[in-house]
Short mmCIF file of C-alpha atoms in Angstrom, two decimals:
data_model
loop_
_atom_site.label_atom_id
_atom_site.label_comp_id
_atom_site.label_asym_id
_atom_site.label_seq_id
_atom_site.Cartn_x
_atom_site.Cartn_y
_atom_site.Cartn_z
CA UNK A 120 84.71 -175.04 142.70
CA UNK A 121 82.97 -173.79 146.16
CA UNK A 122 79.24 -173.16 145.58
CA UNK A 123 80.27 -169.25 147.03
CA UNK A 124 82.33 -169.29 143.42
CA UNK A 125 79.65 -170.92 141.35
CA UNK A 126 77.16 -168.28 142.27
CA UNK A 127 79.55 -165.52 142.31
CA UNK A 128 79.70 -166.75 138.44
CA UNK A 129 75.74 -167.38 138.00
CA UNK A 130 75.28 -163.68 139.39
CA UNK A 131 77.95 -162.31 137.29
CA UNK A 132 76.28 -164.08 133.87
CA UNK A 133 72.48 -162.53 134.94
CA UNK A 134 74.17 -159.20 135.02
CA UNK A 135 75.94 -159.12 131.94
CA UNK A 136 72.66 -160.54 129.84
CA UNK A 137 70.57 -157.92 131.75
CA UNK A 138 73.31 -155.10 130.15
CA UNK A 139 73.64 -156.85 127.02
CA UNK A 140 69.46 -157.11 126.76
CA UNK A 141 69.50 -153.58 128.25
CA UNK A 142 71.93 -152.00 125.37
CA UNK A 143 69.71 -154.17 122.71
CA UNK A 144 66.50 -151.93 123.69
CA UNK A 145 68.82 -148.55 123.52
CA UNK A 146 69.94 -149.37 120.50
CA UNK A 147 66.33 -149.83 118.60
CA UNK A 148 64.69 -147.23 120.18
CA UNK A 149 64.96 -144.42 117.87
CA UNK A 150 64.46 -146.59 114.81
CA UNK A 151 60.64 -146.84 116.24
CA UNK A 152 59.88 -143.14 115.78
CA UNK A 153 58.74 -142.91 112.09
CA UNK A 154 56.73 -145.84 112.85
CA UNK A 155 54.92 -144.57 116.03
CA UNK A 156 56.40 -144.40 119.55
CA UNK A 157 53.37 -146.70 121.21
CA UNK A 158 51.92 -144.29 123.34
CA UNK A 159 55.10 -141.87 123.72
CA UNK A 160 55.63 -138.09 122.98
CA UNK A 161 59.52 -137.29 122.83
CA UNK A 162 60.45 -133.74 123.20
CA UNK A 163 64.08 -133.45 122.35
CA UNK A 164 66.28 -130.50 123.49
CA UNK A 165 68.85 -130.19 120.55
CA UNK A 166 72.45 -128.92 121.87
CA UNK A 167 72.77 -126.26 119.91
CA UNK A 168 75.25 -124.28 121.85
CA UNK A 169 73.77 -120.47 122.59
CA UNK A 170 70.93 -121.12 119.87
CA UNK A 171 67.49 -122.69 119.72
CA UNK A 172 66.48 -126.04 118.54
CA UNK A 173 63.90 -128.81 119.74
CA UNK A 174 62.03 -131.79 118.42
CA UNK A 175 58.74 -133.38 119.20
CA UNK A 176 57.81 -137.20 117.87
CA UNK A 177 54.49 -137.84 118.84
CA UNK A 178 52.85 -141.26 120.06
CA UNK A 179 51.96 -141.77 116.36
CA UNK A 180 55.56 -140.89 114.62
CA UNK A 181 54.64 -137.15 113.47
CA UNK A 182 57.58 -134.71 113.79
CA UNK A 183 57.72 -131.18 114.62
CA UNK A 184 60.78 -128.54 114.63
CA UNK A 185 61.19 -125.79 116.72
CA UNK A 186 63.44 -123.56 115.66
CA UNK A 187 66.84 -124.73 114.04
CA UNK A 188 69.83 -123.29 115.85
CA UNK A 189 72.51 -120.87 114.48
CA UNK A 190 73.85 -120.81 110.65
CA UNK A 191 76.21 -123.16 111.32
CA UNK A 192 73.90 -126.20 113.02
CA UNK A 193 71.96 -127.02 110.21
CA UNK A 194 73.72 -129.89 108.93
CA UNK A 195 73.75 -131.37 112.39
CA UNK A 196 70.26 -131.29 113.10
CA UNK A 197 69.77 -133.08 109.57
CA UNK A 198 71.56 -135.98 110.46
CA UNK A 199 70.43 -135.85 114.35
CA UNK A 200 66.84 -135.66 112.49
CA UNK A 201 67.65 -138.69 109.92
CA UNK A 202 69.34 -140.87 112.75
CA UNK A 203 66.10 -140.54 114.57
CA UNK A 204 64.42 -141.34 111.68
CA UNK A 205 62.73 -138.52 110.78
CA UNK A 206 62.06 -138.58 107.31
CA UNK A 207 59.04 -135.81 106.88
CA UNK A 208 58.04 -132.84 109.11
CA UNK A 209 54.63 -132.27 109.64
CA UNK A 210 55.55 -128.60 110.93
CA UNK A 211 58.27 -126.52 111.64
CA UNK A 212 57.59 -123.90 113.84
CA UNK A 213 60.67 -120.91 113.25
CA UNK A 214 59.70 -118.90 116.39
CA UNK A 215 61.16 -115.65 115.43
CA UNK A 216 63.33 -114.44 112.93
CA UNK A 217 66.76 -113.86 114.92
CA UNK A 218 69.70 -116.02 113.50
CA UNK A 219 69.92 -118.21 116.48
CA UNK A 220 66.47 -119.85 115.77
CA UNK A 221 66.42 -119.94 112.16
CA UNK A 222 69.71 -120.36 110.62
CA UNK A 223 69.77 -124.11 110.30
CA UNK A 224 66.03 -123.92 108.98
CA UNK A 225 67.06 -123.25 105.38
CA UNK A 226 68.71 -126.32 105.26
CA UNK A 227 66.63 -128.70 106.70
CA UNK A 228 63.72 -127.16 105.05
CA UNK A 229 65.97 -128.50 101.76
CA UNK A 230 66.92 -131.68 103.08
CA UNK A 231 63.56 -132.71 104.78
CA UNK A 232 60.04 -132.71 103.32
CA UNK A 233 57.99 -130.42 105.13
CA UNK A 234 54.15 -129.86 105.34
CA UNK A 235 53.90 -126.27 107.25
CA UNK A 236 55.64 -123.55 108.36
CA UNK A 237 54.78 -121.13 111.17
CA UNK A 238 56.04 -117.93 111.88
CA UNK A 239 55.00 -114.56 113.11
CA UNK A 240 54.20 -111.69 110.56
CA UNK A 241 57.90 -110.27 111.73
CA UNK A 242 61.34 -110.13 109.70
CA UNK A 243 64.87 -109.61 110.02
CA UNK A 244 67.21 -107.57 107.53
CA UNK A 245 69.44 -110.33 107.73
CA UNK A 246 70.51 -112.20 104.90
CA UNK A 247 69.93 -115.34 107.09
CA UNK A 248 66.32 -114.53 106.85
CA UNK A 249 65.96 -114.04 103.22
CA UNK A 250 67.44 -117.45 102.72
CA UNK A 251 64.99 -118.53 105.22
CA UNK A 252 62.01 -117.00 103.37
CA UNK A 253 63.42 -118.47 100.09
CA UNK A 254 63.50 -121.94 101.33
CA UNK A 255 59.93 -121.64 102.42
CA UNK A 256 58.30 -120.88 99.61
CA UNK A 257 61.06 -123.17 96.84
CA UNK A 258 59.70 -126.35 99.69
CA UNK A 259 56.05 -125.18 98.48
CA UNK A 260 55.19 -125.97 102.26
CA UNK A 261 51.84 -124.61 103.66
CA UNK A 262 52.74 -121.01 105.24
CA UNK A 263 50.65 -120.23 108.40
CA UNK A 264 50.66 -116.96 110.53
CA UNK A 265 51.58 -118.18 113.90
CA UNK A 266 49.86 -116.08 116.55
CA UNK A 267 47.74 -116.34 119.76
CA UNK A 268 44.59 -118.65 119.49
CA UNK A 269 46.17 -120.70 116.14
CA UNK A 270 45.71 -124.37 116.27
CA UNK A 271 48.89 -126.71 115.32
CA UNK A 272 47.43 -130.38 116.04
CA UNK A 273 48.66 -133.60 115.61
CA UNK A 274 46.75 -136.88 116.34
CA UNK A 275 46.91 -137.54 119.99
CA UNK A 276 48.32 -134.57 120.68
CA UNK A 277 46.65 -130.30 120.98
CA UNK A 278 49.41 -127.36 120.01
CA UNK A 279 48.13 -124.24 120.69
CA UNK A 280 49.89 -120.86 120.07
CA UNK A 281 49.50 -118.05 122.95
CA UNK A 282 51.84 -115.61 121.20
CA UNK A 283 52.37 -113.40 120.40
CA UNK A 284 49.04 -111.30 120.99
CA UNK A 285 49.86 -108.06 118.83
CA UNK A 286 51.11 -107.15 115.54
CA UNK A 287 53.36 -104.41 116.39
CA UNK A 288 56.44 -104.94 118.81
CA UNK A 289 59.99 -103.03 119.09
CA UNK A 290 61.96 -106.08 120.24
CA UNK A 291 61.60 -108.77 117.90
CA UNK A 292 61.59 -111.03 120.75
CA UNK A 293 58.37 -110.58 121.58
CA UNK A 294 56.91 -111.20 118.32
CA UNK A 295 58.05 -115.19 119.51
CA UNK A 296 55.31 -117.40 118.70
CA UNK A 297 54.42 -119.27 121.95
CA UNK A 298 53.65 -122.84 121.54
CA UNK A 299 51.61 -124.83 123.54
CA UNK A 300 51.63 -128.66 123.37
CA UNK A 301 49.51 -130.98 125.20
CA UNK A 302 49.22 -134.70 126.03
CA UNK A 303 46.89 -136.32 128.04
CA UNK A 304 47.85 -134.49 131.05
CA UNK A 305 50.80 -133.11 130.44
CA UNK A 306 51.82 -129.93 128.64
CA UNK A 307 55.10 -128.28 126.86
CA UNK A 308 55.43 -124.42 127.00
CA UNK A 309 57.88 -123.48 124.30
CA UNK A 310 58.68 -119.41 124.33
CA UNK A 311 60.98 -118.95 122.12
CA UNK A 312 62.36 -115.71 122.92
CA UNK A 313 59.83 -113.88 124.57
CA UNK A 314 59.73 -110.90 126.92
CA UNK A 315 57.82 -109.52 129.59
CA UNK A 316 56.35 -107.41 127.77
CA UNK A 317 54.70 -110.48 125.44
CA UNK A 318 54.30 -112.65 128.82
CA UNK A 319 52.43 -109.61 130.28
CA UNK A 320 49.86 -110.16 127.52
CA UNK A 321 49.10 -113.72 127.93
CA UNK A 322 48.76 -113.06 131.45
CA UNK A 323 46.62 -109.86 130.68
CA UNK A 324 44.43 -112.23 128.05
CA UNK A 325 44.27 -114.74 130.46
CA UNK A 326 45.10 -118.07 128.81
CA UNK A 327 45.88 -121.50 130.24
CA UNK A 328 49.66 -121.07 130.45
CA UNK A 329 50.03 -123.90 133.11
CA UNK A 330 52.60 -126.27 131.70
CA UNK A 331 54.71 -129.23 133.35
CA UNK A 332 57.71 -128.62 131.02
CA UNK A 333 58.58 -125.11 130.75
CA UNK A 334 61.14 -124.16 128.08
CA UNK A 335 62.73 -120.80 129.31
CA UNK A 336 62.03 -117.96 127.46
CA UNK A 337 65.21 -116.22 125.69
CA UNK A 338 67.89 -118.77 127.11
CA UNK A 339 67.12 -117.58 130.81
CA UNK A 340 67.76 -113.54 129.95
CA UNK A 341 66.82 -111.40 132.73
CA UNK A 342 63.98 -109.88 130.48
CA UNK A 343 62.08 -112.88 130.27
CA UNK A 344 59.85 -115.49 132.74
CA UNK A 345 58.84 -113.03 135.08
CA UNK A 346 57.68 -113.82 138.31
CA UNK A 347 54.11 -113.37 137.81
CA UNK A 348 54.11 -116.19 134.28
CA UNK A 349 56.63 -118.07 135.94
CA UNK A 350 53.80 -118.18 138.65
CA UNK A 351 50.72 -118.57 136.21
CA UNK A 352 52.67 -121.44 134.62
CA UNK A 353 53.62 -123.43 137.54
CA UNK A 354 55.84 -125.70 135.25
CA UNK A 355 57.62 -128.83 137.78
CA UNK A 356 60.39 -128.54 135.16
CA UNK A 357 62.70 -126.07 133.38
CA UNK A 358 64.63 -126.62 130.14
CA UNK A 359 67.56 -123.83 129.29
CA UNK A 360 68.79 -124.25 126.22
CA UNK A 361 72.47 -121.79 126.12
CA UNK A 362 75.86 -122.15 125.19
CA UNK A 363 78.64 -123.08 127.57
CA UNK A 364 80.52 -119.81 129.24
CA UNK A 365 78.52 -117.24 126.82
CA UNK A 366 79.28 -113.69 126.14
CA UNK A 367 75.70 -112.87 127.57
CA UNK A 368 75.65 -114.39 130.66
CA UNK A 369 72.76 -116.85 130.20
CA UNK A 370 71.46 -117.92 132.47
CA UNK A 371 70.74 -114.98 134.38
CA UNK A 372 71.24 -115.96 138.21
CA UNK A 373 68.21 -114.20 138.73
CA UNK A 374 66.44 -116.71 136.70
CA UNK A 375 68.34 -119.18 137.86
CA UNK A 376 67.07 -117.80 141.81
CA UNK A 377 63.62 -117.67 140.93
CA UNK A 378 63.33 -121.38 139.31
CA UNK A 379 64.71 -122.77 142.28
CA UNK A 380 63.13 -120.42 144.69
CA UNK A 381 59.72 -121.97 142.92
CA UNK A 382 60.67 -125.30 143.40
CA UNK A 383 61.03 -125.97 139.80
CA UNK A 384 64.10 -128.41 138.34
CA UNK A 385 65.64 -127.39 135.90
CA UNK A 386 67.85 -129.25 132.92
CA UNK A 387 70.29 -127.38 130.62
CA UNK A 388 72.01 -128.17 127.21
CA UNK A 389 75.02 -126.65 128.40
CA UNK A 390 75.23 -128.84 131.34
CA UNK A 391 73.62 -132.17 129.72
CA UNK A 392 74.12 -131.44 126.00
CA UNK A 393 70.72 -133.04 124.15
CA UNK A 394 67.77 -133.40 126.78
CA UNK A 395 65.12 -135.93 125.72
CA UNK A 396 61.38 -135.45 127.84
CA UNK A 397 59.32 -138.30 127.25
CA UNK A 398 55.76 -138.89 128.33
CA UNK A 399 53.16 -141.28 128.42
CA UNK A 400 50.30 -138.52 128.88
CA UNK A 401 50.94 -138.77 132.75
CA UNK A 402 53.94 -138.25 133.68
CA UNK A 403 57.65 -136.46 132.25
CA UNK A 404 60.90 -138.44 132.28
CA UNK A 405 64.19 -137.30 131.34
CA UNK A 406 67.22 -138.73 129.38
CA UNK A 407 70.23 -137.53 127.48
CA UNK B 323 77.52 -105.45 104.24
CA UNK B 324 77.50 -106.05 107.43
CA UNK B 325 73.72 -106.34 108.83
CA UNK B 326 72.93 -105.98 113.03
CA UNK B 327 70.84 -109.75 113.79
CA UNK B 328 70.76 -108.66 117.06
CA UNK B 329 71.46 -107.43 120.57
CA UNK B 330 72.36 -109.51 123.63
CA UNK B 331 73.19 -107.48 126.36
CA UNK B 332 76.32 -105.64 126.04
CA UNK B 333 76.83 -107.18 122.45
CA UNK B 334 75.61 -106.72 118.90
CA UNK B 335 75.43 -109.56 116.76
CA UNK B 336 76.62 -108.89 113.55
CA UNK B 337 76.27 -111.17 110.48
CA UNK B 338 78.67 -110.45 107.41
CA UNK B 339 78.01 -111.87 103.54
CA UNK B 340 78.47 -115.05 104.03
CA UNK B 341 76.05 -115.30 107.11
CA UNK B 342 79.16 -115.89 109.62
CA UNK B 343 78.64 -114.20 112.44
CA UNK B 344 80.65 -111.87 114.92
CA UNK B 345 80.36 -109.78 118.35
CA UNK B 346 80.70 -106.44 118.42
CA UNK B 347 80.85 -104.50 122.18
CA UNK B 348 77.81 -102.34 122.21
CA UNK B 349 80.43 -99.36 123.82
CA UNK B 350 82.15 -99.29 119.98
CA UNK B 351 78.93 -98.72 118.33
CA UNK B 352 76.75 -95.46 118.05
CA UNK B 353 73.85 -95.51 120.41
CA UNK B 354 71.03 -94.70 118.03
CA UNK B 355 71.64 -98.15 116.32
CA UNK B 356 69.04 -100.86 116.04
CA UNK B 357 68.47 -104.40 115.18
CA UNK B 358 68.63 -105.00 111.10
CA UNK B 359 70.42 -101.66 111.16
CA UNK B 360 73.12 -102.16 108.03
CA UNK B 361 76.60 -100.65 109.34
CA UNK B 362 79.95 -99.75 107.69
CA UNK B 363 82.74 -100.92 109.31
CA UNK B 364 86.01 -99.34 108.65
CA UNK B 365 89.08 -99.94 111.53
CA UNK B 366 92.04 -97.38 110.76
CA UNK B 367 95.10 -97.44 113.51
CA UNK B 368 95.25 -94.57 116.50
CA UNK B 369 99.19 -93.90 115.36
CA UNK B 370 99.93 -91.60 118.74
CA UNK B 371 98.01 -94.20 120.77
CA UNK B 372 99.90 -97.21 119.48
CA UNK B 373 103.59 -95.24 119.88
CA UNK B 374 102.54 -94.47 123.65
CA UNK B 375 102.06 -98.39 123.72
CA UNK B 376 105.09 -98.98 121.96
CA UNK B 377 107.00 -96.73 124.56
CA UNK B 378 105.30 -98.08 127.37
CA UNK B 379 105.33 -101.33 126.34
CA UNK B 380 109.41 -101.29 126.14
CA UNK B 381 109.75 -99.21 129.41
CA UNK B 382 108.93 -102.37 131.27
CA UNK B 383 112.20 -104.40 130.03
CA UNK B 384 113.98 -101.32 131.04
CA UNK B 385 116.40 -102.64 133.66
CA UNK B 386 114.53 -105.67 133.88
CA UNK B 387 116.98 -108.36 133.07
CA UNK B 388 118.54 -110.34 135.73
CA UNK B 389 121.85 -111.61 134.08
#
């Protein structure tokens, strides 16, 4: 055998034991979370087709929902919350009451042991949200009023609500409950559904909105992340969570226009299915 | 019962007993409904608009046929 053989073969064994020792680490990565995630917050963007749904697992293994998708996604985000080894939630977070952020809710509330709930003083007629409500209060979980200037913290990380900032709204989009997270330097805006009209009073109220991860407000409607927040936010990067080829055109291409325009990247489920952000205080990095 | 969850631009979102949910075009409902409005929903058939169809609809294999 030529030596130009033997070395083709050396270079081919390296490679395969880096992809082999590569696929090892993919593997066991999840299986870390309920034990701590050394130093790591994961934000994950569920794919929940035209519906809301995200998880954070902070550095020390607490989990927090945000919203849970249409009627119909609850049992996946169970399992997708089980294979990632969530076995408690410290909070879940049910934005607003529209039945594309809290129709799987019900269920995992059931399914998974949760500490608190927040939601804004608003409700639906829906049937959806009575089974909602009813889940709540059978999981005897602590209810809290989410609303500008309430605290949701978690060891290592701040979560700070900016909406909504009145009691009294005619869209119940704008009675979203804005979340703030924050670590070390970086920060998650989550909007749920918002409008102008409720991104007109954070602006108006003046709070810290700047964020690197921004998740768009009302799956990029036109009514939502107007130029001025878009502005006061500043995010590097834009998460769009919509179904593929929707009846509602979401993504607005005006959106669309005036994320690029700012220089802003943006991911979206339709396009990559489940985004995972993670971040070591100081910088954002993103998976599927 | 059928229960308005929502609008989304030219579409109601309508969620029936079971919590399914369906589209409705805004044009076929009145315009003074809201979200959590509760709506009856009765479809009956437009007989003179369906036998115009009908008529139409055959017209266009009138001498259509090759062989």
């Amino acid at each position: 055998m030529s030596l130009r053989i033997k070395q083709c073969i050396l270079l081919i064994i390296i490679l395969l034991l880096l992809v082999i020792s590569g696929c090892g680490k993919a593997i066991t990565a999840p299986s870390e979370t309920p034990s701590g995630t050394h130093g790591i917050l994961q934000v994950h963007f569920l794919d929940v087709g035209q519906a809301d749904s995200a998880l954070l697992v902070s550095p020390n293994g607490e989990a927090i929902l945000i919203d849970g998708g249409n009627n119909e996604d609850g049992p996946e985000i169970v399992s997708y919350l089980k294979s990632n080894g969530v076995k408690e939630l410290l909070a879940i977070v049910a934005t607003h009451p529209h039945e594309d952020h809290i129709g799987g809710l019900d269920l995992v509330i059931q399914r998974i042991p949760t500490k608190i709930v927040y939601l804004p003083n608003a409700t639906s007629n829906s049937r959806t949200f009575e089974d909602f409500i009813a889940a709540v209060k059978t999981s005897g979980a602590k209810k809290i009023q989410a609303k500008d200037g309430v605290s949701l913290n978690v060891p290592d990380l701040t979560g700070l609500f900016l909406a909504p900032n009145n009691s009294s709204y005619e869209d119940v989009n704008n009675y979203s409950a804005v979340l703030k997270v924050t670590y070390g330097k970086v920060s998650f805006l989550f909007e749920g559904d918002a409008e102008d009209i409720s991104e007109a009073e954070m602006l108006k109220n003046r709070l810290d909105l700047k964020a690197n991860v921004l998740k768009v407000g009302h799956h990029g409607s036109k009514n939502s992340t107007t130029s001025e927040f878009l502005k006061a936010v500043s995010p590097q990067y834009a998460i769009i969570s919509v179904g593929a080829d929707n009846e509602y055109g979401h993504p607005t291409p005006t959106i669309l226009n005036r994320l690029t325009k700012a220089g802003v990247k943006v991911y979206r489920t339709d396009q990559s299915g489940t985004i995972i952000a993670t971040t070591d205080g100081e910088s954002v990095v993103f998976g599927q | 019962m059928y229960i308005i969850d929502r609008f989304e631009g030219d579409w109601a979102i309508v969620e029936t007993g079971n919590r399914t949910t369906f589209n409705l075009p805004r044009g076929v409902l009145s315009a003074d409904l809201k979200e959590g409005d509760v709506i009856n929903i009765k479809v009956s058939i437009d007989s003179e608009a369906t036998s115009q169809r009908s008529k139409k609809a055959k017209s266009l294999l009138d001498n259509f046929f090759d062989e």
